[in-house]
mmCIF file of C-alpha atoms and ligand atoms in Angstrom:
data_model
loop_
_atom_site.group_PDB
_atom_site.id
_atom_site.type_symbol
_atom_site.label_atom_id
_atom_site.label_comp_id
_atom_site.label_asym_id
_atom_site.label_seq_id
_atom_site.Cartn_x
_atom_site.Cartn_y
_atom_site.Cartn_z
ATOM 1 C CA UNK A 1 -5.719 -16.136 21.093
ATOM 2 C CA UNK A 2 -6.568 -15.518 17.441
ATOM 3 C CA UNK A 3 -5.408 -12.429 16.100
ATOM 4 C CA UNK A 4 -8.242 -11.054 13.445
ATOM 5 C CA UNK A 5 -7.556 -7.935 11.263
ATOM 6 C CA UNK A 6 -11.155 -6.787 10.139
ATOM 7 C CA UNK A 7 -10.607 -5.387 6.715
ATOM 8 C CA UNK A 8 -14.174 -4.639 5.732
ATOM 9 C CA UNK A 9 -16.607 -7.544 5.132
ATOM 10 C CA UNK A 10 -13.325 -9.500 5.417
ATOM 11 C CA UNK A 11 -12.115 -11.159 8.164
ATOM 12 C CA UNK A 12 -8.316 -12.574 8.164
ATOM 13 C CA UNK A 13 -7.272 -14.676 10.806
ATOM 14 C CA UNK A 14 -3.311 -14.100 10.697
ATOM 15 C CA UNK A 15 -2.260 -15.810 13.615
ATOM 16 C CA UNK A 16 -1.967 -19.310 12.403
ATOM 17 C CA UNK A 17 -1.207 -18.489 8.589
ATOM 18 C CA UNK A 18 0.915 -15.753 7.193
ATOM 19 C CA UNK A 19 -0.309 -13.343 4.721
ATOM 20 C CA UNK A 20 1.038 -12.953 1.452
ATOM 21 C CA UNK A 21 0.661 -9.522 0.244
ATOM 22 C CA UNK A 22 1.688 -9.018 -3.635
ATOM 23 C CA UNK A 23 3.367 -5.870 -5.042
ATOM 24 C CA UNK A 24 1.607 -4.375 -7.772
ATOM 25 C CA UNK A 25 3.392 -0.849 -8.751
ATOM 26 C CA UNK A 26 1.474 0.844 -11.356
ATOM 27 C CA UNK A 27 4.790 3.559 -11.427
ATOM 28 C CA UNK A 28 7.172 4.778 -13.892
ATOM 29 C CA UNK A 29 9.840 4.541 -11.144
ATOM 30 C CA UNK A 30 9.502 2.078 -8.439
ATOM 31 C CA UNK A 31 12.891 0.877 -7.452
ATOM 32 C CA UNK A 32 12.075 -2.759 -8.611
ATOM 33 C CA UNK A 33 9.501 -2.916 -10.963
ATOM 34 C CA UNK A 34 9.220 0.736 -12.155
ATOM 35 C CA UNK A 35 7.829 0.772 -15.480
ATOM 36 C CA UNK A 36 6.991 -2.898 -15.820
ATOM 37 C CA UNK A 37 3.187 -2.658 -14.828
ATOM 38 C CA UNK A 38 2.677 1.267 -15.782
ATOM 39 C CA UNK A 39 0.351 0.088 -19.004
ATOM 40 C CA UNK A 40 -2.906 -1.126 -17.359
ATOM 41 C CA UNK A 41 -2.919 -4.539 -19.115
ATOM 42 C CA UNK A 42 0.066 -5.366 -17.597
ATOM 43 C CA UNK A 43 -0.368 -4.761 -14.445
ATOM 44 C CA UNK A 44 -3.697 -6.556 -14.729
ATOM 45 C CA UNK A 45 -2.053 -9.583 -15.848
ATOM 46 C CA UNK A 46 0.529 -9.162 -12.981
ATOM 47 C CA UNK A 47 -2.106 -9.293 -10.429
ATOM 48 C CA UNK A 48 -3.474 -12.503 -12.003
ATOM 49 C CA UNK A 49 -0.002 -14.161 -11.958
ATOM 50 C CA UNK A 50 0.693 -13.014 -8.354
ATOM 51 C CA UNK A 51 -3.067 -14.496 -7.464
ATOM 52 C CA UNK A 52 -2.281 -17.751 -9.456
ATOM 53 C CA UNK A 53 1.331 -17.974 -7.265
ATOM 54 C CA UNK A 54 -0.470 -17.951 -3.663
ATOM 55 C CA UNK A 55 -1.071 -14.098 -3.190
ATOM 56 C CA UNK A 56 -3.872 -13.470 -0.187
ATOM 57 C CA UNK A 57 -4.054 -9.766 -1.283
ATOM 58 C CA UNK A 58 -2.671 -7.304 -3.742
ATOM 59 C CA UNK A 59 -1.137 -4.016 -3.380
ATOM 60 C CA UNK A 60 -1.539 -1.592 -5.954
ATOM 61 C CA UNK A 61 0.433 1.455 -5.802
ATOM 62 C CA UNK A 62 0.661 4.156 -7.978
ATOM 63 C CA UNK A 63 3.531 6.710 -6.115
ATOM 64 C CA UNK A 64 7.176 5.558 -5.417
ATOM 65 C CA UNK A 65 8.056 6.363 -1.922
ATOM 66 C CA UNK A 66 11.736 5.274 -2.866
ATOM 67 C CA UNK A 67 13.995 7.716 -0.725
ATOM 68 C CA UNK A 68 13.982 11.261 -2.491
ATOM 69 C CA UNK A 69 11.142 10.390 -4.251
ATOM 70 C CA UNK A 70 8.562 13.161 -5.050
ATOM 71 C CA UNK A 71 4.941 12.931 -4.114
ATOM 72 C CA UNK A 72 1.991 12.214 -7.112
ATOM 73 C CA UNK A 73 -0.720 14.330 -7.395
ATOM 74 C CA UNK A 74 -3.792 12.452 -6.514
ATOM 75 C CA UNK A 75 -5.547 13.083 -9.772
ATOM 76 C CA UNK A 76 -2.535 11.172 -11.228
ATOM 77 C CA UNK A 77 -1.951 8.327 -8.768
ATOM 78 C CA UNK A 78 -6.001 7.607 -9.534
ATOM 79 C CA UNK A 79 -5.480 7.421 -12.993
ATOM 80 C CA UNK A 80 -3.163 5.086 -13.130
ATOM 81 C CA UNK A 81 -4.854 2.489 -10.691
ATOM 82 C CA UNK A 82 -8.480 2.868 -11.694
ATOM 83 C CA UNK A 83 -8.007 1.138 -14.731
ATOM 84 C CA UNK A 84 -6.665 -1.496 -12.911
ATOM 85 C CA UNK A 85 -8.599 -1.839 -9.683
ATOM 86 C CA UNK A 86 -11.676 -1.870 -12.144
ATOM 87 C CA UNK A 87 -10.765 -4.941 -13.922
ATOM 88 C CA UNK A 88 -10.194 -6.618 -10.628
ATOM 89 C CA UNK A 89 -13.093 -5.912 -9.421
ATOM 90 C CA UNK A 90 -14.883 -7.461 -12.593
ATOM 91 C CA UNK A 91 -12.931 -10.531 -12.699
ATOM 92 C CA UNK A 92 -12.542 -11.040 -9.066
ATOM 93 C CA UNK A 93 -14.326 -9.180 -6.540
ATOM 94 C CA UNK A 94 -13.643 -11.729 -3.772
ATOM 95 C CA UNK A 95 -9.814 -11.234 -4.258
ATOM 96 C CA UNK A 96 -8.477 -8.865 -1.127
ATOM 97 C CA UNK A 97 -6.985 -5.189 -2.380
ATOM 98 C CA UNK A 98 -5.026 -2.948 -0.971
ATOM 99 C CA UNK A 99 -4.213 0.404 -1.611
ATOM 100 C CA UNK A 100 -0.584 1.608 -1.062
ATOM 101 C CA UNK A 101 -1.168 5.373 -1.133
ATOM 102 C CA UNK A 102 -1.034 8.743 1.800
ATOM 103 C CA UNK A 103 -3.692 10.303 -0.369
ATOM 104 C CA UNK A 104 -6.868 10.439 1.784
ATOM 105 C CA UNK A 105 -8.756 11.449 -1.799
ATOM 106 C CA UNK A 106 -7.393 8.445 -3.638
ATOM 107 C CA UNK A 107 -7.849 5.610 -0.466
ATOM 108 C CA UNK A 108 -11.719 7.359 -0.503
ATOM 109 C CA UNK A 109 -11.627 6.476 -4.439
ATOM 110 C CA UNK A 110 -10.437 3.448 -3.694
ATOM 111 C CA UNK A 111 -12.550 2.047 -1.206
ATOM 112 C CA UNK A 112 -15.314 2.992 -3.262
ATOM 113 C CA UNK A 113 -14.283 1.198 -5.821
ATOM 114 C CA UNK A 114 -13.984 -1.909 -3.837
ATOM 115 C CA UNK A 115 -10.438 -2.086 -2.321
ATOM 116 C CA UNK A 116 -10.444 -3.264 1.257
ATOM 117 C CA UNK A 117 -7.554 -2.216 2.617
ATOM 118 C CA UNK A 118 -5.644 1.382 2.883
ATOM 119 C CA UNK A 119 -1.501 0.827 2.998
ATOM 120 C CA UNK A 120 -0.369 4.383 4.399
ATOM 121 C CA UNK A 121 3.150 4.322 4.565
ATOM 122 C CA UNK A 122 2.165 8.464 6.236
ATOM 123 C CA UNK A 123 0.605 6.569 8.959
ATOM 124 C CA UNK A 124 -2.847 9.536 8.697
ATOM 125 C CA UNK A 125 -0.040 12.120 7.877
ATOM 126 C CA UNK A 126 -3.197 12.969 6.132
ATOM 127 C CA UNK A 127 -5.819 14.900 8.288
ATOM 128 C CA UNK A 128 -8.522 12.940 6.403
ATOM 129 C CA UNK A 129 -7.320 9.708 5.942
ATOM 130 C CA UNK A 130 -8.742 8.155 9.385
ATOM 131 C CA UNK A 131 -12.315 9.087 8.290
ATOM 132 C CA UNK A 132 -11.711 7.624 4.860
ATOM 133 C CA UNK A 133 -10.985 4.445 6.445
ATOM 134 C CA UNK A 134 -13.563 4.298 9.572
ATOM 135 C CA UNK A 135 -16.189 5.447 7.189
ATOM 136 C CA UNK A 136 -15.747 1.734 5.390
ATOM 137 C CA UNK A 137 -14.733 -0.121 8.134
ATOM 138 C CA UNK A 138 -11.710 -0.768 5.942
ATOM 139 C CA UNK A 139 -8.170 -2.221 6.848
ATOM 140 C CA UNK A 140 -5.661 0.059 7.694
ATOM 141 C CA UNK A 141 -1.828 -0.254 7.697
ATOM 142 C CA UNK A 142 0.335 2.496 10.006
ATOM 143 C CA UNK A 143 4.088 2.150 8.846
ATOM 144 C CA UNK A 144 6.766 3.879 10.655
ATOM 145 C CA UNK A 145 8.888 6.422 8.307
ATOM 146 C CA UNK A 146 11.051 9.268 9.950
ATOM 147 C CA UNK A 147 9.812 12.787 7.831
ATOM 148 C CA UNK A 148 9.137 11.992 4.276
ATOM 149 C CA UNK A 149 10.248 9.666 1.464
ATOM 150 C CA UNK A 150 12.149 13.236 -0.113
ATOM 151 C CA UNK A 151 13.975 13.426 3.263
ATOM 152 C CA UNK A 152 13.481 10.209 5.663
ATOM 153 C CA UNK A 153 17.324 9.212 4.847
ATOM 154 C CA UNK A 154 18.966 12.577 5.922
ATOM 155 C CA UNK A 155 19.062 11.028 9.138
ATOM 156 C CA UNK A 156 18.867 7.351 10.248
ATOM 157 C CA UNK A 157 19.958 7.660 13.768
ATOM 158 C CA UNK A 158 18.337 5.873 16.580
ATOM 159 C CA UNK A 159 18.972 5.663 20.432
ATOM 160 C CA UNK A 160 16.727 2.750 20.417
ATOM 161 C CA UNK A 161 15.463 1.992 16.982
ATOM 162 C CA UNK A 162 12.607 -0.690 17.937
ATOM 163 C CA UNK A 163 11.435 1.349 20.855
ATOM 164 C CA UNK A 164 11.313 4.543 19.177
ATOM 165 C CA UNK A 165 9.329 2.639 16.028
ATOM 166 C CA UNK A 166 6.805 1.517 18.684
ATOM 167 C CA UNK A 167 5.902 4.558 20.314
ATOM 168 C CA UNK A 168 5.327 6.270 16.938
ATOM 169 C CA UNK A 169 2.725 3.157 16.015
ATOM 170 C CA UNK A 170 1.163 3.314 19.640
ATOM 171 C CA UNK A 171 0.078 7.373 18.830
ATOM 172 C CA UNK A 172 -0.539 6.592 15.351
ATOM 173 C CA UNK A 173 -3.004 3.862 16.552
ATOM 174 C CA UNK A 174 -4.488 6.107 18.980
ATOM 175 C CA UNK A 175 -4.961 9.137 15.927
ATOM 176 C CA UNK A 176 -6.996 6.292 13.922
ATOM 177 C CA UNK A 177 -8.944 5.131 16.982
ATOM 178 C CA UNK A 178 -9.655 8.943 17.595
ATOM 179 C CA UNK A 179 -10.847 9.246 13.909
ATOM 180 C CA UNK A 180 -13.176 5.889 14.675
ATOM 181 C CA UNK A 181 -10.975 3.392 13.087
ATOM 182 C CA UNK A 182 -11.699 -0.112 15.121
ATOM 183 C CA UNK A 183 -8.579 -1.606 16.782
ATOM 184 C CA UNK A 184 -9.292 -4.946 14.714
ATOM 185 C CA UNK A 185 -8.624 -2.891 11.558
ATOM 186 C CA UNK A 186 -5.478 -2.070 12.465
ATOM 187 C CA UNK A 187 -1.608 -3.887 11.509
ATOM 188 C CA UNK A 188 1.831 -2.254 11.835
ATOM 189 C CA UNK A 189 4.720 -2.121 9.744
ATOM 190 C CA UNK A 190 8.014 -0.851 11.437
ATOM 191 C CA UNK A 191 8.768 0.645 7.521
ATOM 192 C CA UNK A 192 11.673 -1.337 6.690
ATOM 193 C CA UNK A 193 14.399 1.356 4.985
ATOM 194 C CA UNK A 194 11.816 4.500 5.516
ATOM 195 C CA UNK A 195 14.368 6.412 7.472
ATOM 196 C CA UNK A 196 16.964 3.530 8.377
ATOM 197 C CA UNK A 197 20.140 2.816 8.119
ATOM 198 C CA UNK A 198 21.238 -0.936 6.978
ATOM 199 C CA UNK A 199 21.688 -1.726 10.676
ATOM 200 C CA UNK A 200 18.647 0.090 11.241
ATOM 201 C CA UNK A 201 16.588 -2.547 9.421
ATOM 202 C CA UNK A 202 17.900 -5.380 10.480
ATOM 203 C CA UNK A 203 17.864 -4.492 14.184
ATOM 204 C CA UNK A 204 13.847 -3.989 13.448
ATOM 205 C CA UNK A 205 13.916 -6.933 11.304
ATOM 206 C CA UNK A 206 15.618 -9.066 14.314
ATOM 207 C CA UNK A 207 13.297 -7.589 17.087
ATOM 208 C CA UNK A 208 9.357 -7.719 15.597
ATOM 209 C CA UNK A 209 8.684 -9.636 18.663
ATOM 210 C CA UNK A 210 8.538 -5.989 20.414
ATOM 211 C CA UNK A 211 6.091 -4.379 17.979
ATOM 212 C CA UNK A 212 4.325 -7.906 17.907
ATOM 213 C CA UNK A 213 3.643 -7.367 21.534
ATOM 214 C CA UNK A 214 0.989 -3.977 20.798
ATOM 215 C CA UNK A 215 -0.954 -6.621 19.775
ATOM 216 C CA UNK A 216 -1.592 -5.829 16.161
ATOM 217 C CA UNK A 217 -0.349 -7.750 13.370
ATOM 218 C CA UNK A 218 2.815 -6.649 11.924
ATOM 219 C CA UNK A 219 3.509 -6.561 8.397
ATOM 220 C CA UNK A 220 7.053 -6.846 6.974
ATOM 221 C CA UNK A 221 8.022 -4.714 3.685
ATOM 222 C CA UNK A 222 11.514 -6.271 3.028
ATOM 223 C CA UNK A 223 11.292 -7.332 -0.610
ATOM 224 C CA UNK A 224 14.361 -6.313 -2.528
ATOM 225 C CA UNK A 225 15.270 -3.729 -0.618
ATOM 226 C CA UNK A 226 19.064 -1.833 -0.181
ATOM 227 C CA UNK A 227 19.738 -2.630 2.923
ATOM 228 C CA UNK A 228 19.691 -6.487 2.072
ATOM 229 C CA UNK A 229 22.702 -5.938 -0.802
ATOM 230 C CA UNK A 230 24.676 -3.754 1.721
ATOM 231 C CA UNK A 231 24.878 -7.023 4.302
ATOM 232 C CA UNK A 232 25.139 -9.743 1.529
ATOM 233 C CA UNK A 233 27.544 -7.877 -0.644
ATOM 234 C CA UNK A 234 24.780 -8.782 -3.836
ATOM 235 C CA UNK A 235 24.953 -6.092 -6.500
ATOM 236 C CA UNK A 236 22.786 -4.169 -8.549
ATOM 237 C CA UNK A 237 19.567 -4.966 -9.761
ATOM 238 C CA UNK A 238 16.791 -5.248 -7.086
ATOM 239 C CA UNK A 239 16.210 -8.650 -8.499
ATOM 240 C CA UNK A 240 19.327 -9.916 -7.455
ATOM 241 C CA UNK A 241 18.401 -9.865 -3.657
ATOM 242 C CA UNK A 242 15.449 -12.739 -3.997
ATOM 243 C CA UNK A 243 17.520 -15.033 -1.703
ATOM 244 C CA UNK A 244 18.148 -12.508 0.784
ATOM 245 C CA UNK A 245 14.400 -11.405 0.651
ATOM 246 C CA UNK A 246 13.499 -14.784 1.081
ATOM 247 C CA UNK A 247 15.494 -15.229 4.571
ATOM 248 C CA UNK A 248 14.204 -11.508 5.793
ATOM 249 C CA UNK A 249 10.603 -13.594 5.108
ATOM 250 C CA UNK A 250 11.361 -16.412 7.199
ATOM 251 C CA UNK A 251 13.077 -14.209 9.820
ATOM 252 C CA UNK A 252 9.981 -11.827 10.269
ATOM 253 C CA UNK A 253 7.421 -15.116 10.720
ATOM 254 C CA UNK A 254 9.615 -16.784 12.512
ATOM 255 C CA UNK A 255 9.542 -13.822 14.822
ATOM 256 C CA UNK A 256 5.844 -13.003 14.940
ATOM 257 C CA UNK A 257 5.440 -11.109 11.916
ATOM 258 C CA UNK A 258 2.070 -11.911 9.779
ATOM 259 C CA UNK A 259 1.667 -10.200 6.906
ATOM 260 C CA UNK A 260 4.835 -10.053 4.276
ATOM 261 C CA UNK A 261 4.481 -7.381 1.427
ATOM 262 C CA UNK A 262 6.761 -8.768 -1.302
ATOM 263 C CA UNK A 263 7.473 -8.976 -5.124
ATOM 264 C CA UNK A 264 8.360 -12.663 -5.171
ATOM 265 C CA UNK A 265 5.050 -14.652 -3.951
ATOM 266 C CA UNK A 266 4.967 -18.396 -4.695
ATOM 267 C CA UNK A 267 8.554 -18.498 -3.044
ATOM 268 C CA UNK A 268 7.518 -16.506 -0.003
ATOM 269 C CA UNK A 269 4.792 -18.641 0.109
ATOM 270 C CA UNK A 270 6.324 -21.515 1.271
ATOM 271 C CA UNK A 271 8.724 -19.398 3.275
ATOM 272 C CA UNK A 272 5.857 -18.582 5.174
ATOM 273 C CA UNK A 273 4.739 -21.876 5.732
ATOM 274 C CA UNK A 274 8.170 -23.258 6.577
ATOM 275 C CA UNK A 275 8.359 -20.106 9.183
ATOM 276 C CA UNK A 276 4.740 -20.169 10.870
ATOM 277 C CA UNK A 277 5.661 -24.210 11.386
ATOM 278 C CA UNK A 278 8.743 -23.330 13.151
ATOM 279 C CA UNK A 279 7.510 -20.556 15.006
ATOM 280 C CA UNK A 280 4.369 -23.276 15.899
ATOM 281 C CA UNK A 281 6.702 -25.863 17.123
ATOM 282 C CA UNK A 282 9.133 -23.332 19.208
ATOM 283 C CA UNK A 283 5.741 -22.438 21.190
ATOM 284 C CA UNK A 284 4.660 -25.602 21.583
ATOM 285 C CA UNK A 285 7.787 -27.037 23.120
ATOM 286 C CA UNK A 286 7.612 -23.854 25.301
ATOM 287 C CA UNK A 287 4.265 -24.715 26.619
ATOM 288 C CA UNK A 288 5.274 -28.138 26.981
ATOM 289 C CA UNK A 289 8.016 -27.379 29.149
ATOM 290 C CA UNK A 290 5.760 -25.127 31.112
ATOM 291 C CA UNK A 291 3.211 -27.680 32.399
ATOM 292 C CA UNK A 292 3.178 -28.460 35.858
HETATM 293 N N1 HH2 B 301 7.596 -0.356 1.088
HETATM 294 C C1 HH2 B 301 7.412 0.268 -0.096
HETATM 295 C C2 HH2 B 301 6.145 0.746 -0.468
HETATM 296 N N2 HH2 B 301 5.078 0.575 0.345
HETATM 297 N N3 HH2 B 301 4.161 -0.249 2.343
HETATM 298 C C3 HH2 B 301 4.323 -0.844 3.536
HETATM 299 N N4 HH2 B 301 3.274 -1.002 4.350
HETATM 300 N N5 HH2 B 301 5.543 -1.315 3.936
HETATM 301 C C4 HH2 B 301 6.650 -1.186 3.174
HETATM 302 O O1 HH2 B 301 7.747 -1.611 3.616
HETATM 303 C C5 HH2 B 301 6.526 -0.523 1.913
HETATM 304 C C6 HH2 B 301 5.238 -0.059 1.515
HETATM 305 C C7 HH2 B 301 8.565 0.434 -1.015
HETATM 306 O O2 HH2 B 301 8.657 -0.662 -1.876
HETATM 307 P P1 HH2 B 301 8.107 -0.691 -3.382
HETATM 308 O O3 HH2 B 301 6.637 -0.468 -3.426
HETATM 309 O O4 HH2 B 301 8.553 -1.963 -3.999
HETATM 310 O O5 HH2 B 301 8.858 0.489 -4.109
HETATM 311 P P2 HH2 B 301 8.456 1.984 -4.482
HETATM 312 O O6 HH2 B 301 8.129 2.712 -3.216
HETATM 313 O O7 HH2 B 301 9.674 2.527 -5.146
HETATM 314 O O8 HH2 B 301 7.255 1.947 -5.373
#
């Protein structure tokens, strides 16, 4: 059955090809490319290069929701991305954008200003952020996170890590369905290191298939991230943990996953094809050895 994820006048079928989602952090602080894409022409030119690599949508984000990080006014979050979103729009309107944001006032902006898909790592923490998005029709991601980016790593302890992450998307989905959000709008994100230990990840990381089940697509945020230096031993910077991204790609396809936010697109774009082959040929042979 082909999965579809209705993101406006857009609609993305992820079940036989991956998604490539680019990062595009229009931040002072982001814990990888903090500062790099803060002046508007930059980050313009960043979402051209990520588009030229294989991209299938951006992300623009203007808040770090590192852990401890502080939440950005909205007023400031919007100034920072409407330059860019603006050129986007001029240059290529066809191009799929995302907003990574919790603010209900800035996803509104947004959408208005042609983005076609709302990242809330909050999951409608936000009492008006399911309107914002139903009103449009507009995609909508529901991550996982334990309390707050400020507090989500005071503690990290799980009986059952995958099972708890999937009853907090299940009543997340139902809030957004309840606020008139279409299920076809909808993808998950188990919020890779939002409230997790190292072991924490992976064990999400290694069991998508469960979340895969709700029948949503699942989107993996892995890129760069801690908990890949504290199993490979890589040190500091971020950048340093490409290879290890690149296998946390092909693990989450391979699994079921079909939408991979990342920093390093034209490599995780043939990760992704490698991975969705695989994961092809592993059902195949399983439906082969199925017939009577
Ligand atoms: N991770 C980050 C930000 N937004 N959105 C989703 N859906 N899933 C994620 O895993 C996710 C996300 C954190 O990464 P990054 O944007 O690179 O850093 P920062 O939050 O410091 O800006």
């Amino acid at each position: 059955m082909p999965v579809i994820w209705r993101c406006r006048d857009v609609a993305l079928d992820v079940s036989t090809r991956a998604q490539v989602m680019g990062i595009v952090n229009v931040t002072p602080d982001s814990f990888s490319d903090g500062g790099r894409y803060l002046d508007p022409d930059l980050a313009i030119a960043r979402c051209h290069e990520l588009l030229a690599e294989g991209a299938d949508i951006l992300d623009l984000g203007a808040e770090s929701t590192r852990p401890g990080s502080q939440p950005v006014p909205a007023a400031e979050q919007w100034r920072r991305v409407e330059p860019v979103l603006a050129a986007l729009q001029r240059a290529r309107p066809e191009v799929v954008v995302s907003i990574d944001t919790r603010s209900a006032e800035v996803a509104a902006r947004a959408l208005a200003a042609g983005a076609r898909i709302v990242n809330d790592v909050s999951a409608l923490a936000d009492p008006e952020m399911g309107a914002v998005v139903a009103r449009d029709g507009a995609g909508l991601v529901l991550m996982h996170m334990r309390g707050t980016p400020e507090t989500m790593q005071q503690d990290t302890a799980y009986a059952d890590v995958a099972a708890e992450v999937a009853g907090f998307l299940e009543a997340r989905r139902a809030r957004a369905r309840a606020a008139g959000v279409a299920d076809e709008c909808i993808a998950f994100d188990p919020g890779i290191g939002f409230g997790k230990s190292a072991a924490g990840s992976l064990a999400l990381l290694a069991r998508i298939s469960e979340l895969v089940a709700l029948g949503r697509p699942v989107l993996v945020g892995a890129s760069r991230k801690s908990f890949l230096a504290r199993l490979t031993g890589d040190a500091d910077p971020p950048a340093g943990r490409v290879p290890a991204s690149l296998a946390a790609a092909a693990i989450a396809v391979f699994e079921g996953a079909t939408v991979l936010r990342v920093h390093d697109v034209a490599a995780t774009v043939r990760v992704a094809r490698l991975a969705e082959a695989a994961r092809a040929a592993k059902r195949a042979g399983a439906a082969a050895r199925s017939l009577p």
